């Protein structure tokens, strides 16, 4: 928190000098420091609310710089509104790629935005950040509201509608898979590759048959590959750490897809030991994810 506060002070000093790029960089550094603090503090610790307030203040200060961040409402066909954050691509660029980012089930859209802003800003990529709860609680339907998000991005004059991606983590990874299956406008997806539905199907079979039902390797391989083959865009699966995807199943799926020449890549976050467990290096993982999205969406444009 002290490091974050020091960056905030540096940002304010640069604001007085009119050095807005340096100010923006300092706010982004502060957001990363506060995100580390948020992950280290216990939920019932009195400092937790203090850290969250600092994160929100940092986001607000960054967003006030030359409209680098906007709060928007995604309006569906029946006039329902989904609150979201829109992060334009850095600089006055036209025909840039854009990504829908859906938070984990236990995080707000603001929390995800605070973590991703340092990764997205300056990358030449626009982003629309929404909360899992807002998407999953929509009376309109999850896929319909995500389709409205794609409509919003497609209508932006600076966005290339042929280079739209989707990114979800936690249960949102399954939402991202379903969206990529339902809407062919998705040109790259960071998702679960259908493994969440696969796990639920396996559990349902075991429950109905009252047995520990396990498919033979060949049958399981065929079913896993069939799920991934339905996705017509490049896929990145994040497994391990806080992901809902198990590493063994993800490795099997990647192997099956490699043999079938399906464009699927597996990413496993780097974990470091702390006093009471492990700490995932979220900054390095997010950098890898968005570097992959940037590469695949550039290729989508070339195609």
GROMACS .gro file of N, CA, C and O in nm, residues 213-285:
model
  292
  213UNK      N    1  -1.838  -4.321  -1.297
  213UNK     CA    2  -1.831  -4.344  -1.440
  213UNK      C    3  -1.709  -4.276  -1.500
  213UNK      O    4  -1.690  -4.157  -1.486
  214UNK      N    5  -1.625  -4.351  -1.564
  214UNK     CA    6  -1.507  -4.297  -1.630
  214UNK      C    7  -1.500  -4.354  -1.771
  214UNK      O    8  -1.500  -4.476  -1.790
  215UNK      N    9  -1.496  -4.266  -1.870
  215UNK     CA   10  -1.484  -4.311  -2.009
  215UNK      C   11  -1.344  -4.365  -2.034
  215UNK      O   12  -1.248  -4.324  -1.969
  216UNK      N   13  -1.333  -4.457  -2.131
  216UNK     CA   14  -1.200  -4.501  -2.170
  216UNK      C   15  -1.129  -4.385  -2.239
  216UNK      O   16  -1.192  -4.291  -2.287
  217UNK      N   17  -0.998  -4.393  -2.245
  217UNK     CA   18  -0.917  -4.281  -2.294
  217UNK      C   19  -0.955  -4.237  -2.435
  217UNK      O   20  -0.962  -4.119  -2.465
  218UNK      N   21  -0.980  -4.334  -2.523
  218UNK     CA   22  -1.010  -4.300  -2.662
  218UNK      C   23  -1.144  -4.228  -2.673
  218UNK      O   24  -1.157  -4.128  -2.743
  219UNK      N   25  -1.246  -4.277  -2.601
  219UNK     CA   26  -1.378  -4.213  -2.604
  219UNK      C   27  -1.371  -4.073  -2.545
  219UNK      O   28  -1.430  -3.979  -2.598
  220UNK      N   29  -1.299  -4.059  -2.434
  220UNK     CA   30  -1.285  -3.929  -2.370
  220UNK      C   31  -1.212  -3.831  -2.463
  220UNK      O   32  -1.250  -3.714  -2.474
  221UNK      N   33  -1.110  -3.879  -2.531
  221UNK     CA   34  -1.034  -3.795  -2.624
  221UNK      C   35  -1.123  -3.744  -2.737
  221UNK      O   36  -1.119  -3.627  -2.773
  222UNK      N   37  -1.208  -3.832  -2.789
  222UNK     CA   38  -1.299  -3.793  -2.898
  222UNK      C   39  -1.396  -3.686  -2.851
  222UNK      O   40  -1.420  -3.586  -2.920
  223UNK      N   41  -1.454  -3.705  -2.732
  223UNK     CA   42  -1.551  -3.608  -2.681
  223UNK      C   43  -1.487  -3.473  -2.651
  223UNK      O   44  -1.543  -3.368  -2.683
  224UNK      N   45  -1.369  -3.475  -2.591
  224UNK     CA   46  -1.300  -3.348  -2.562
  224UNK      C   47  -1.268  -3.272  -2.691
  224UNK      O   48  -1.290  -3.152  -2.700
  225UNK      N   49  -1.218  -3.343  -2.790
  225UNK     CA   50  -1.183  -3.279  -2.917
  225UNK      C   51  -1.307  -3.227  -2.988
  225UNK      O   52  -1.303  -3.122  -3.053
  226UNK      N   53  -1.417  -3.299  -2.975
  226UNK     CA   54  -1.541  -3.257  -3.040
  226UNK      C   55  -1.589  -3.124  -2.984
  226UNK      O   56  -1.635  -3.037  -3.058
  227UNK      N   57  -1.575  -3.107  -2.853
  227UNK     CA   58  -1.613  -2.981  -2.791
  227UNK      C   59  -1.528  -2.866  -2.846
  227UNK      O   60  -1.580  -2.760  -2.882
  228UNK      N   61  -1.397  -2.886  -2.852
  228UNK     CA   62  -1.307  -2.781  -2.898
  228UNK      C   63  -1.324  -2.753  -3.047
  228UNK      O   64  -1.311  -2.638  -3.091
  229UNK      N   65  -1.354  -2.857  -3.126
  229UNK     CA   66  -1.366  -2.839  -3.270
  229UNK      C   67  -1.485  -2.750  -3.306
  229UNK      O   68  -1.486  -2.685  -3.411
  230UNK      N   69  -1.585  -2.745  -3.219
  230UNK     CA   70  -1.701  -2.659  -3.245
  230UNK      C   71  -1.665  -2.512  -3.237
  230UNK      O   72  -1.735  -2.427  -3.292
  231UNK      N   73  -1.557  -2.481  -3.167
  231UNK     CA   74  -1.511  -2.342  -3.160
  231UNK      C   75  -1.431  -2.312  -3.287
  231UNK      O   76  -1.330  -2.374  -3.314
  232UNK      N   77  -1.476  -2.215  -3.363
  232UNK     CA   78  -1.415  -2.186  -3.493
  232UNK      C   79  -1.310  -2.075  -3.487
  232UNK      O   80  -1.272  -2.020  -3.589
  233UNK      N   81  -1.264  -2.044  -3.366
  233UNK     CA   82  -1.161  -1.940  -3.351
  233UNK      C   83  -1.048  -1.995  -3.265
  233UNK      O   84  -1.063  -2.096  -3.198
  234UNK      N   85  -0.932  -1.929  -3.266
  234UNK     CA   86  -0.822  -1.970  -3.177
  234UNK      C   87  -0.865  -1.965  -3.030
  234UNK      O   88  -0.942  -1.877  -2.990
  235UNK      N   89  -0.813  -2.059  -2.950
  235UNK     CA   90  -0.854  -2.073  -2.811
  235UNK      C   91  -0.731  -2.070  -2.721
  235UNK      O   92  -0.631  -2.135  -2.750
  236UNK      N   93  -0.742  -1.998  -2.610
  236UNK     CA   94  -0.641  -2.002  -2.505
  236UNK      C   95  -0.710  -2.046  -2.376
  236UNK      O   96  -0.810  -1.986  -2.336
  237UNK      N   97  -0.658  -2.151  -2.313
  237UNK     CA   98  -0.713  -2.200  -2.187
  237UNK      C   99  -0.612  -2.174  -2.076
  237UNK      O  100  -0.495  -2.211  -2.087
  238UNK      N  101  -0.658  -2.110  -1.969
  238UNK     CA  102  -0.575  -2.087  -1.850
  238UNK      C  103  -0.614  -2.193  -1.747
  238UNK      O  104  -0.730  -2.202  -1.707
  239UNK      N  105  -0.519  -2.275  -1.706
  239UNK     CA  106  -0.547  -2.385  -1.613
  239UNK      C  107  -0.457  -2.375  -1.491
  239UNK      O  108  -0.345  -2.326  -1.499
  240UNK      N  109  -0.509  -2.422  -1.378
  240UNK     CA  110  -0.433  -2.416  -1.254
  240UNK      C  111  -0.455  -2.284  -1.184
  240UNK      O  112  -0.525  -2.194  -1.233
  241UNK      N  113  -0.398  -2.267  -1.066
  241UNK     CA  114  -0.417  -2.144  -0.990
  241UNK      C  115  -0.562  -2.127  -0.952
  241UNK      O  116  -0.626  -2.218  -0.899
  242UNK      N  117  -0.621  -2.012  -0.986
  242UNK     CA  118  -0.760  -1.982  -0.951
  242UNK      C  119  -0.857  -2.024  -1.061
  242UNK      O  120  -0.976  -1.999  -1.052
  243UNK      N  121  -0.807  -2.089  -1.164
  243UNK     CA  122  -0.892  -2.129  -1.276
  243UNK      C  123  -0.983  -2.245  -1.237
  243UNK      O  124  -0.950  -2.326  -1.150
  244UNK      N  125  -1.100  -2.255  -1.302
  244UNK     CA  126  -1.189  -2.369  -1.279
  244UNK      C  127  -1.144  -2.490  -1.359
  244UNK      O  128  -1.196  -2.599  -1.341
  245UNK      N  129  -1.048  -2.471  -1.449
  245UNK     CA  130  -1.001  -2.579  -1.536
  245UNK      C  131  -0.888  -2.654  -1.467
  245UNK      O  132  -0.790  -2.594  -1.422
  246UNK      N  133  -0.899  -2.787  -1.458
  246UNK     CA  134  -0.793  -2.866  -1.398
  246UNK      C  135  -0.678  -2.883  -1.497
  246UNK      O  136  -0.700  -2.894  -1.619
  247UNK      N  137  -0.558  -2.884  -1.445
  247UNK     CA  138  -0.440  -2.896  -1.531
  247UNK      C  139  -0.438  -3.028  -1.609
  247UNK      O  140  -0.414  -3.027  -1.730
  248UNK      N  141  -0.465  -3.144  -1.546
  248UNK     CA  142  -0.461  -3.270  -1.622
  248UNK      C  143  -0.559  -3.271  -1.739
  248UNK      O  144  -0.522  -3.314  -1.849
  249UNK      N  145  -0.683  -3.224  -1.718
  249UNK     CA  146  -0.781  -3.223  -1.827
  249UNK      C  147  -0.739  -3.126  -1.937
  249UNK      O  148  -0.756  -3.152  -2.056
  250UNK      N  149  -0.684  -3.012  -1.898
  250UNK     CA  150  -0.641  -2.913  -1.997
  250UNK      C  151  -0.525  -2.967  -2.080
  250UNK      O  152  -0.519  -2.945  -2.203
  251UNK      N  153  -0.432  -3.038  -2.016
  251UNK     CA  154  -0.319  -3.096  -2.089
  251UNK      C  155  -0.369  -3.200  -2.190
  251UNK      O  156  -0.322  -3.207  -2.304
  252UNK      N  157  -0.465  -3.283  -2.147
  252UNK     CA  158  -0.521  -3.384  -2.237
  252UNK      C  159  -0.590  -3.317  -2.357
  252UNK      O  160  -0.575  -3.361  -2.471
  253UNK      N  161  -0.666  -3.210  -2.329
  253UNK     CA  162  -0.735  -3.141  -2.437
  253UNK      C  163  -0.637  -3.078  -2.534
  253UNK      O  164  -0.654  -3.086  -2.656
  254UNK      N  165  -0.531  -3.015  -2.481
  254UNK     CA  166  -0.431  -2.954  -2.568
  254UNK      C  167  -0.365  -3.060  -2.656
  254UNK      O  168  -0.344  -3.038  -2.777
  255UNK      N  169  -0.335  -3.174  -2.599
  255UNK     CA  170  -0.274  -3.284  -2.676
  255UNK      C  171  -0.367  -3.331  -2.786
  255UNK      O  172  -0.326  -3.351  -2.902
  256UNK      N  173  -0.496  -3.348  -2.752
  256UNK     CA  174  -0.594  -3.391  -2.852
  256UNK      C  175  -0.606  -3.289  -2.965
  256UNK      O  176  -0.614  -3.326  -3.083
  257UNK      N  177  -0.608  -3.161  -2.929
  257UNK     CA  178  -0.625  -3.055  -3.029
  257UNK      C  179  -0.501  -3.041  -3.116
  257UNK      O  180  -0.512  -3.012  -3.237
  258UNK      N  181  -0.383  -3.061  -3.059
  258UNK     CA  182  -0.260  -3.057  -3.138
  258UNK      C  183  -0.263  -3.165  -3.245
  258UNK      O  184  -0.228  -3.142  -3.361
  259UNK      N  185  -0.307  -3.285  -3.204
  259UNK     CA  186  -0.315  -3.396  -3.300
  259UNK      C  187  -0.419  -3.369  -3.408
  259UNK      O  188  -0.401  -3.410  -3.524
  260UNK      N  189  -0.527  -3.299  -3.371
  260UNK     CA  190  -0.634  -3.269  -3.467
  260UNK      C  191  -0.612  -3.137  -3.539
  260UNK      O  192  -0.698  -3.092  -3.614
  261UNK      N  193  -0.499  -3.071  -3.515
  261UNK     CA  194  -0.464  -2.942  -3.577
  261UNK      C  195  -0.567  -2.834  -3.545
  261UNK      O  196  -0.604  -2.753  -3.630
  262UNK      N  197  -0.613  -2.834  -3.421
  262UNK     CA  198  -0.702  -2.730  -3.371
  262UNK      C  199  -0.617  -2.627  -3.299
  262UNK      O  200  -0.530  -2.661  -3.220
  263UNK      N  201  -0.644  -2.498  -3.326
  263UNK     CA  202  -0.562  -2.389  -3.271
  263UNK      C  203  -0.601  -2.364  -3.125
  263UNK      O  204  -0.683  -2.277  -3.093
  264UNK      N  205  -0.543  -2.444  -3.036
  264UNK     CA  206  -0.570  -2.431  -2.892
  264UNK      C  207  -0.437  -2.430  -2.817
  264UNK      O  208  -0.351  -2.514  -2.842
  265UNK      N  209  -0.423  -2.335  -2.726
  265UNK     CA  210  -0.300  -2.323  -2.647
  265UNK      C  211  -0.335  -2.326  -2.499
  265UNK      O  212  -0.439  -2.272  -2.458
  266UNK      N  213  -0.248  -2.386  -2.420
  266UNK     CA  214  -0.265  -2.394  -2.275
  266UNK      C  215  -0.167  -2.300  -2.206
  266UNK      O  216  -0.049  -2.296  -2.240
  267UNK      N  217  -0.218  -2.225  -2.108
  267UNK     CA  218  -0.134  -2.136  -2.028
  267UNK      C  219  -0.153  -2.171  -1.881
  267UNK      O  220  -0.267  -2.178  -1.833
  268UNK      N  221  -0.044  -2.196  -1.810
  268UNK     CA  222  -0.051  -2.225  -1.667
  268UNK      C  223   0.017  -2.111  -1.591
  268UNK      O  224   0.136  -2.086  -1.611
  269UNK      N  225  -0.058  -2.039  -1.505
  269UNK     CA  226  -0.001  -1.926  -1.431
  269UNK      C  227   0.117  -1.967  -1.345
  269UNK      O  228   0.122  -2.080  -1.294
  270UNK      N  229   0.209  -1.875  -1.328
  270UNK     CA  230   0.325  -1.899  -1.241
  270UNK      C  231   0.285  -1.871  -1.096
  270UNK      O  232   0.226  -1.766  -1.067
  271UNK      N  233   0.315  -1.965  -1.008
  271UNK     CA  234   0.279  -1.952  -0.867
  271UNK      C  235   0.405  -1.936  -0.783
  271UNK      O  236   0.507  -1.999  -0.809
  272UNK      N  237   0.396  -1.853  -0.679
  272UNK     CA  238   0.508  -1.834  -0.587
  272UNK      C  239   0.463  -1.863  -0.445
  272UNK      O  240   0.348  -1.837  -0.409
  273UNK      N  241   0.550  -1.920  -0.362
  273UNK     CA  242   0.512  -1.952  -0.224
  273UNK      C  243   0.502  -1.829  -0.135
  273UNK      O  244   0.582  -1.735  -0.149
  274UNK      N  245   0.401  -1.827  -0.049
  274UNK     CA  246   0.391  -1.726   0.057
  274UNK      C  247   0.368  -1.801   0.188
  274UNK      O  248   0.358  -1.923   0.189
  275UNK      N  249   0.357  -1.728   0.298
  275UNK     CA  250   0.355  -1.792   0.430
  275UNK      C  251   0.242  -1.893   0.448
  275UNK      O  252   0.259  -1.995   0.513
  276UNK      N  253   0.124  -1.866   0.389
  276UNK     CA  254   0.010  -1.955   0.412
  276UNK      C  255  -0.043  -2.015   0.283
  276UNK      O  256  -0.161  -2.044   0.270
  277UNK      N  257   0.041  -2.034   0.182
  277UNK     CA  258  -0.006  -2.096   0.058
  277UNK      C  259   0.075  -2.052  -0.062
  277UNK      O  260   0.197  -2.039  -0.054
  278UNK      N  261   0.004  -2.027  -0.173
  278UNK     CA  262   0.069  -1.984  -0.297
  278UNK      C  263   0.007  -1.854  -0.346
  278UNK      O  264  -0.109  -1.825  -0.320
  279UNK      N  265   0.087  -1.778  -0.420
  279UNK     CA  266   0.044  -1.650  -0.475
  279UNK      C  267   0.067  -1.653  -0.624
  279UNK      O  268   0.179  -1.679  -0.669
  280UNK      N  269  -0.039  -1.632  -0.703
  280UNK     CA  270  -0.022  -1.637  -0.848
  280UNK      C  271   0.031  -1.504  -0.899
  280UNK      O  272  -0.011  -1.398  -0.855
  281UNK      N  273   0.124  -1.512  -0.992
  281UNK     CA  274   0.183  -1.393  -1.052
  281UNK      C  275   0.085  -1.342  -1.158
  281UNK      O  276   0.102  -1.366  -1.277
  282UNK      N  277  -0.019  -1.271  -1.113
  282UNK     CA  278  -0.126  -1.228  -1.203
  282UNK      C  279  -0.076  -1.133  -1.310
  282UNK      O  280  -0.125  -1.135  -1.424
  283UNK      N  281   0.023  -1.050  -1.278
  283UNK     CA  282   0.072  -0.953  -1.376
  283UNK      C  283   0.137  -1.022  -1.494
  283UNK      O  284   0.112  -0.988  -1.611
  284UNK      N  285   0.220  -1.123  -1.467
  284UNK     CA  286   0.285  -1.197  -1.576
  284UNK      C  287   0.182  -1.277  -1.654
  284UNK      O  288   0.189  -1.284  -1.778
  285UNK      N  289   0.085  -1.337  -1.585
  285UNK     CA  290  -0.018  -1.416  -1.653
  285UNK      C  291  -0.103  -1.327  -1.744
  285UNK      O  292  -0.130  -1.362  -1.859
   0.00000   0.00000   0.00000
